[in-house]
C-alpha positions as YAML, in Angstrom:
chain: A
units: angstrom
residues:
- id: 1
  name: UNK
  ca: [25.15, -9.78, -25.77]
- id: 2
  name: UNK
  ca: [22.01, -10.24, -24.10]
- id: 3
  name: UNK
  ca: [19.92, -8.96, -26.96]
- id: 4
  name: UNK
  ca: [16.60, -10.97, -25.77]
- id: 5
  name: UNK
  ca: [17.15, -9.66, -22.15]
- id: 6
  name: UNK
  ca: [17.03, -6.05, -23.74]
- id: 7
  name: UNK
  ca: [14.55, -6.62, -25.91]
- id: 8
  name: UNK
  ca: [12.37, -7.68, -22.93]
- id: 9
  name: UNK
  ca: [13.02, -4.94, -20.77]
- id: 10
  name: UNK
  ca: [12.43, -2.28, -23.40]
- id: 11
  name: UNK
  ca: [9.05, -4.21, -24.38]
- id: 12
  name: UNK
  ca: [7.84, -3.81, -20.46]
- id: 13
  name: UNK
  ca: [9.55, 0.04, -20.32]
- id: 14
  name: UNK
  ca: [7.78, 1.25, -23.66]
- id: 15
  name: UNK
  ca: [4.48, -0.75, -22.74]
- id: 16
  name: UNK
  ca: [4.58, 1.02, -19.11]
- id: 17
  name: UNK
  ca: [5.24, 4.20, -20.50]
- id: 18
  name: UNK
  ca: [2.28, 4.03, -23.37]
- id: 19
  name: UNK
  ca: [-0.31, 2.54, -20.89]
- id: 20
  name: UNK
  ca: [0.74, 5.40, -18.28]
- id: 21
  name: UNK
  ca: [-0.10, 7.92, -21.14]
- id: 22
  name: UNK
  ca: [-3.22, 6.75, -22.75]
- id: 23
  name: UNK
  ca: [-4.69, 5.88, -19.17]
- id: 24
  name: UNK
  ca: [-8.24, 6.62, -19.05]
- id: 25
  name: UNK
  ca: [-8.35, 6.53, -22.83]
- id: 26
  name: UNK
  ca: [-8.73, 3.02, -22.92]
- id: 27
  name: UNK
  ca: [-12.36, 2.07, -22.10]
- id: 28
  name: UNK
  ca: [-12.65, 0.13, -18.64]
- id: 29
  name: UNK
  ca: [-14.80, -2.76, -20.94]
- id: 30
  name: UNK
  ca: [-11.35, -3.41, -22.70]
- id: 31
  name: UNK
  ca: [-8.96, -3.14, -20.06]
- id: 32
  name: UNK
  ca: [-11.00, -5.47, -17.78]
- id: 33
  name: UNK
  ca: [-11.40, -8.02, -20.88]
- id: 34
  name: UNK
  ca: [-7.85, -7.98, -21.96]
- id: 35
  name: UNK
  ca: [-7.02, -8.28, -17.94]
- id: 36
  name: UNK
  ca: [-8.74, -11.19, -17.85]
- id: 37
  name: UNK
  ca: [-7.08, -12.67, -20.97]
- id: 38
  name: UNK
  ca: [-3.66, -11.92, -19.42]
- id: 39
  name: UNK
  ca: [-4.69, -13.83, -16.81]
- id: 40
  name: UNK
  ca: [-5.85, -16.52, -18.84]
- id: 41
  name: UNK
  ca: [-2.58, -16.58, -20.65]
- id: 42
  name: UNK
  ca: [-0.27, -16.55, -17.65]
- id: 43
  name: UNK
  ca: [-2.18, -19.79, -16.38]
- id: 44
  name: UNK
  ca: [-2.15, -21.30, -19.83]
- id: 45
  name: UNK
  ca: [1.88, -20.52, -19.59]
- id: 46
  name: UNK
  ca: [2.43, -21.71, -16.28]
- id: 47
  name: UNK
  ca: [0.49, -25.19, -17.25]
- id: 48
  name: UNK
  ca: [3.00, -25.78, -20.38]
- id: 49
  name: UNK
  ca: [5.96, -25.34, -17.66]
- id: 50
  name: UNK
  ca: [4.51, -27.54, -15.12]
- id: 51
  name: UNK
  ca: [3.75, -30.68, -17.28]
- id: 52
  name: UNK
  ca: [7.60, -30.48, -17.98]
- id: 53
  name: UNK
  ca: [8.23, -31.87, -14.10]
- id: 54
  name: UNK
  ca: [10.64, -34.69, -13.41]
- id: 55
  name: UNK
  ca: [10.43, -35.12, -9.61]
- id: 56
  name: UNK
  ca: [6.91, -34.11, -8.32]
- id: 57
  name: UNK
  ca: [7.99, -34.57, -4.31]
- id: 58
  name: UNK
  ca: [10.96, -32.34, -4.85]
- id: 59
  name: UNK
  ca: [8.99, -29.72, -6.88]
- id: 60
  name: UNK
  ca: [6.01, -29.80, -3.79]
- id: 61
  name: UNK
  ca: [8.78, -29.93, -1.01]
- id: 62
  name: UNK
  ca: [10.41, -26.95, -2.89]
- id: 63
  name: UNK
  ca: [7.14, -24.94, -2.82]
- id: 64
  name: UNK
  ca: [6.39, -25.69, 0.69]
- id: 65
  name: UNK
  ca: [9.84, -24.80, 2.15]
- id: 66
  name: UNK
  ca: [10.18, -21.83, -0.17]
- id: 67
  name: UNK
  ca: [7.22, -20.55, 0.79]
- id: 68
  name: UNK
  ca: [7.95, -20.73, 4.45]
- id: 69
  name: UNK
  ca: [11.01, -19.08, 3.73]
- id: 70
  name: UNK
  ca: [9.28, -16.32, 2.02]
- id: 71
  name: UNK
  ca: [6.63, -15.93, 4.68]
- id: 72
  name: UNK
  ca: [9.34, -15.89, 7.29]
- id: 73
  name: UNK
  ca: [11.64, -13.13, 5.84]
- id: 74
  name: UNK
  ca: [7.98, -11.65, 4.76]
- id: 75
  name: UNK
  ca: [9.21, -10.73, 1.19]
- id: 76
  name: UNK
  ca: [6.06, -9.48, -0.37]
- id: 77
  name: UNK
  ca: [5.04, -7.26, 2.56]
- id: 78
  name: UNK
  ca: [8.57, -5.69, 2.50]
- id: 79
  name: UNK
  ca: [8.21, -4.93, -1.00]
- id: 80
  name: UNK
  ca: [4.82, -3.45, -0.59]
- id: 81
  name: UNK
  ca: [6.39, -0.98, 1.73]
- id: 82
  name: UNK
  ca: [9.36, -0.04, -0.63]
- id: 83
  name: UNK
  ca: [6.63, 0.46, -3.53]
- id: 84
  name: UNK
  ca: [4.36, 2.53, -1.40]
- id: 85
  name: UNK
  ca: [6.89, 4.52, -0.28]
- id: 86
  name: UNK
  ca: [8.34, 5.19, -3.97]
- id: 87
  name: UNK
  ca: [5.16, 5.73, -5.13]
- id: 88
  name: UNK
  ca: [4.69, 9.03, -3.05]
- id: 89
  name: UNK
  ca: [7.79, 10.34, -4.61]
- id: 90
  name: UNK
  ca: [6.37, 10.13, -7.90]
- id: 91
  name: UNK
  ca: [3.24, 11.82, -10.03]
- id: 92
  name: UNK
  ca: [0.10, 10.22, -8.56]
- id: 93
  name: UNK
  ca: [1.37, 10.30, -5.10]
- id: 94
  name: UNK
  ca: [0.10, 6.67, -3.84]
- id: 95
  name: UNK
  ca: [-0.94, 3.33, -4.79]
- id: 96
  name: UNK
  ca: [-4.24, 1.91, -4.10]
- id: 97
  name: UNK
  ca: [-4.47, -1.72, -2.75]
- id: 98
  name: UNK
  ca: [-5.73, -2.93, -5.91]
- id: 99
  name: UNK
  ca: [-2.78, -0.88, -8.09]
- id: 100
  name: UNK
  ca: [-0.16, -2.42, -5.35]
- id: 101
  name: UNK
  ca: [-1.42, -6.12, -5.93]
- id: 102
  name: UNK
  ca: [-1.10, -5.35, -9.76]
- id: 103
  name: UNK
  ca: [2.29, -3.93, -9.32]
- id: 104
  name: UNK
  ca: [3.68, -6.95, -7.40]
- id: 105
  name: UNK
  ca: [1.96, -9.30, -9.73]
- id: 106
  name: UNK
  ca: [3.46, -7.72, -12.63]
- id: 107
  name: UNK
  ca: [7.12, -8.05, -10.86]
- id: 108
  name: UNK
  ca: [6.74, -11.51, -10.38]
- id: 109
  name: UNK
  ca: [5.18, -11.96, -13.97]
- id: 110
  name: UNK
  ca: [7.99, -9.64, -15.71]
- id: 111
  name: UNK
  ca: [10.90, -10.82, -13.50]
- id: 112
  name: UNK
  ca: [10.22, -14.23, -11.89]
- id: 113
  name: UNK
  ca: [8.24, -16.30, -14.53]
- id: 114
  name: UNK
  ca: [10.05, -19.73, -15.43]
- id: 115
  name: UNK
  ca: [9.95, -18.76, -19.12]
- id: 116
  name: UNK
  ca: [11.74, -15.39, -18.50]
- id: 117
  name: UNK
  ca: [14.51, -16.92, -16.12]
- id: 118
  name: UNK
  ca: [14.90, -19.95, -18.29]
- id: 119
  name: UNK
  ca: [15.11, -18.13, -21.47]
- id: 120
  name: UNK
  ca: [17.75, -15.65, -20.10]
- id: 121
  name: UNK
  ca: [19.87, -18.83, -19.07]
- id: 122
  name: UNK
  ca: [19.07, -20.37, -22.30]
- id: 123
  name: UNK
  ca: [20.16, -17.52, -24.06]
- id: 124
  name: UNK
  ca: [23.65, -16.96, -22.37]
- id: 125
  name: UNK
  ca: [24.33, -20.86, -23.24]
- id: 126
  name: UNK
  ca: [22.84, -21.16, -26.82]
- id: 127
  name: UNK
  ca: [22.58, -17.61, -27.94]
- id: 128
  name: UNK
  ca: [18.95, -18.44, -28.84]
- id: 129
  name: UNK
  ca: [17.21, -15.70, -28.01]
- id: 130
  name: UNK
  ca: [13.86, -16.64, -29.41]
- id: 131
  name: UNK
  ca: [12.16, -17.46, -25.66]
- id: 132
  name: UNK
  ca: [12.39, -13.91, -24.45]
- id: 133
  name: UNK
  ca: [11.65, -12.36, -27.64]
- id: 134
  name: UNK
  ca: [8.05, -14.51, -27.61]
- id: 135
  name: UNK
  ca: [7.57, -13.49, -24.25]
- id: 136
  name: UNK
  ca: [8.18, -9.82, -25.17]
- id: 137
  name: UNK
  ca: [5.10, -9.84, -26.90]
- id: 138
  name: UNK
  ca: [2.78, -10.68, -24.45]
- id: 139
  name: UNK
  ca: [4.73, -8.10, -21.79]
- id: 140
  name: UNK
  ca: [4.31, -5.45, -24.04]
- id: 141
  name: UNK
  ca: [0.47, -5.68, -24.34]
- id: 142
  name: UNK
  ca: [0.45, -6.78, -20.47]
- id: 143
  name: UNK
  ca: [2.45, -3.62, -19.54]
- id: 144
  name: UNK
  ca: [0.41, -1.22, -21.88]
- id: 145
  name: UNK
  ca: [-3.08, -2.31, -19.66]
- id: 146
  name: UNK
  ca: [-1.33, -2.61, -16.36]
- id: 147
  name: UNK
  ca: [0.28, 0.60, -16.89]
- id: 148
  name: UNK
  ca: [-2.66, 2.52, -17.64]
- id: 149
  name: UNK
  ca: [-4.40, 1.27, -14.36]
- id: 150
  name: UNK
  ca: [-1.09, 1.40, -12.08]
- id: 151
  name: UNK
  ca: [1.01, 4.47, -13.75]
- id: 152
  name: UNK
  ca: [4.61, 4.76, -14.76]
- id: 153
  name: UNK
  ca: [5.88, 2.31, -12.18]
- id: 154
  name: UNK
  ca: [4.91, -0.63, -14.13]
- id: 155
  name: UNK
  ca: [7.59, 0.57, -16.90]
- id: 156
  name: UNK
  ca: [10.28, 1.03, -13.89]
- id: 157
  name: UNK
  ca: [10.35, -2.76, -13.90]
- id: 158
  name: UNK
  ca: [12.12, -3.60, -16.88]
- id: 159
  name: UNK
  ca: [15.14, -2.16, -14.41]
- id: 160
  name: UNK
  ca: [15.02, -5.12, -12.28]
- id: 161
  name: UNK
  ca: [14.03, -7.11, -15.07]
- id: 162
  name: UNK
  ca: [17.33, -6.57, -17.33]
- id: 163
  name: UNK
  ca: [19.58, -6.87, -14.14]
- id: 164
  name: UNK
  ca: [18.22, -10.20, -12.95]
- id: 165
  name: UNK
  ca: [18.10, -11.48, -16.83]
- id: 166
  name: UNK
  ca: [21.76, -10.35, -17.42]
- id: 167
  name: UNK
  ca: [23.16, -11.76, -14.43]
- id: 168
  name: UNK
  ca: [21.40, -14.80, -15.70]
- id: 169
  name: UNK
  ca: [22.72, -14.51, -19.26]
- id: 170
  name: UNK
  ca: [26.22, -14.17, -18.09]
- id: 171
  name: UNK
  ca: [26.21, -16.59, -15.59]
- id: 172
  name: UNK
  ca: [24.50, -19.14, -17.59]
- id: 173
  name: UNK
  ca: [27.75, -21.08, -18.87]
- id: 174
  name: UNK
  ca: [28.72, -21.09, -15.35]
- id: 175
  name: UNK
  ca: [25.41, -22.62, -13.96]
- id: 176
  name: UNK
  ca: [24.97, -25.22, -16.72]
- id: 177
  name: UNK
  ca: [27.68, -27.64, -16.52]
- id: 178
  name: UNK
  ca: [26.21, -27.76, -12.82]
- id: 179
  name: UNK
  ca: [22.29, -28.71, -14.05]
- id: 180
  name: UNK
  ca: [20.90, -31.83, -14.91]
- id: 181
  name: UNK
  ca: [17.91, -32.08, -17.18]
- id: 182
  name: UNK
  ca: [16.17, -33.12, -14.49]
- id: 183
  name: UNK
  ca: [17.12, -30.28, -12.70]
- id: 184
  name: UNK
  ca: [15.96, -27.85, -14.91]
- id: 185
  name: UNK
  ca: [12.53, -29.57, -15.94]
- id: 186
  name: UNK
  ca: [11.72, -29.35, -12.19]
- id: 187
  name: UNK
  ca: [12.85, -25.38, -12.05]
- id: 188
  name: UNK
  ca: [10.92, -24.44, -14.78]
- id: 189
  name: UNK
  ca: [7.81, -26.50, -13.18]
- id: 190
  name: UNK
  ca: [8.20, -24.32, -10.23]
- id: 191
  name: UNK
  ca: [8.52, -21.36, -12.24]
- id: 192
  name: UNK
  ca: [5.17, -22.47, -13.95]
- id: 193
  name: UNK
  ca: [3.40, -22.86, -10.70]
- id: 194
  name: UNK
  ca: [4.54, -19.55, -9.69]
- id: 195
  name: UNK
  ca: [3.26, -18.20, -13.08]
- id: 196
  name: UNK
  ca: [-0.17, -20.15, -12.99]
- id: 197
  name: UNK
  ca: [-0.44, -18.52, -9.71]
- id: 198
  name: UNK
  ca: [0.25, -14.80, -10.98]
- id: 199
  name: UNK
  ca: [-2.44, -15.98, -13.60]
- id: 200
  name: UNK
  ca: [-4.86, -16.71, -10.66]
- id: 201
  name: UNK
  ca: [-4.49, -13.47, -8.79]
- id: 202
  name: UNK
  ca: [-4.60, -11.28, -12.15]
- id: 203
  name: UNK
  ca: [-8.22, -13.24, -12.77]
- id: 204
  name: UNK
  ca: [-9.56, -12.41, -9.55]
- id: 205
  name: UNK
  ca: [-9.83, -16.18, -8.73]
- id: 206
  name: UNK
  ca: [-7.46, -16.34, -5.55]
- id: 207
  name: UNK
  ca: [-5.20, -14.06, -4.17]
- id: 208
  name: UNK
  ca: [-2.02, -15.31, -3.07]
- id: 209
  name: UNK
  ca: [0.97, -13.66, -1.85]
- id: 210
  name: UNK
  ca: [3.09, -14.91, -4.75]
- id: 211
  name: UNK
  ca: [6.71, -13.34, -4.18]
- id: 212
  name: UNK
  ca: [6.82, -15.34, -1.03]
- id: 213
  name: UNK
  ca: [6.66, -18.11, -3.29]
- id: 214
  name: UNK
  ca: [10.01, -17.21, -5.29]
- id: 215
  name: UNK
  ca: [12.72, -18.94, -2.70]
- id: 216
  name: UNK
  ca: [11.14, -22.08, -4.03]
- id: 217
  name: UNK
  ca: [13.08, -21.27, -7.63]
- id: 218
  name: UNK
  ca: [16.60, -21.68, -5.80]
- id: 219
  name: UNK
  ca: [15.52, -24.52, -3.68]
- id: 220
  name: UNK
  ca: [14.43, -27.03, -6.15]
- id: 221
  name: UNK
  ca: [17.68, -27.50, -7.72]
- id: 222
  name: UNK
  ca: [19.14, -29.00, -4.65]
- id: 223
  name: UNK
  ca: [16.39, -31.09, -3.76]
- id: 224
  name: UNK
  ca: [15.48, -32.08, -7.65]
- id: 225
  name: UNK
  ca: [19.44, -33.13, -7.29]
- id: 226
  name: UNK
  ca: [19.00, -34.74, -4.17]
- id: 227
  name: UNK
  ca: [15.68, -36.63, -5.36]
- id: 228
  name: UNK
  ca: [17.48, -37.90, -8.63]
- id: 229
  name: UNK
  ca: [20.09, -39.56, -6.28]
- id: 230
  name: UNK
  ca: [17.28, -41.87, -4.50]
- id: 231
  name: UNK
  ca: [17.87, -45.42, -4.84]
- id: 232
  name: UNK
  ca: [13.83, -45.54, -5.97]
...
């Protein structure tokens, strides 16, 4: 059973609901301080994954080509339009630009971080849920803070998160024989860069269209395998 996936989803759902309910009861200075801490935590998580990379060239190429594909597909703008339409049908009516940016950042952090994706695959292969359970702790408190600012949609991120996590969990045994340690490390590195980029965005250091980088997570497998076969 994908216990770790369910725990992670429950943490996001519960945290988002709690945050939306308490709303303005959290002092602004506390939410601002914690938002900065969560940004720094995401940056730290990203760095710990990046240092595990095997082929820097394959990772950089995956990021460049993946971002080009994401920009061509205009993924983040399409998601923003969908979220805006969904928000208009919920209590609260509409999303400000800041809340929309926060919501997209949380979708990427909760659903597409290297820790979460690898944790789901590892859970399916080995039955070890510790990576996802550790991630759930941070996700819970992050969801509370951003739920207080953005509303109930933060909790709703648990739905795609659980669906994606279950797919990776159940297909983990099918995927694993096709993957080498080099491919896994480069995959985690790309996930780490995406997580770091989310941290920079949350911290207000630099704004990126982060969702447009997500195709790199698929391309890195092929490029890492190709690079490992190079005669140098």
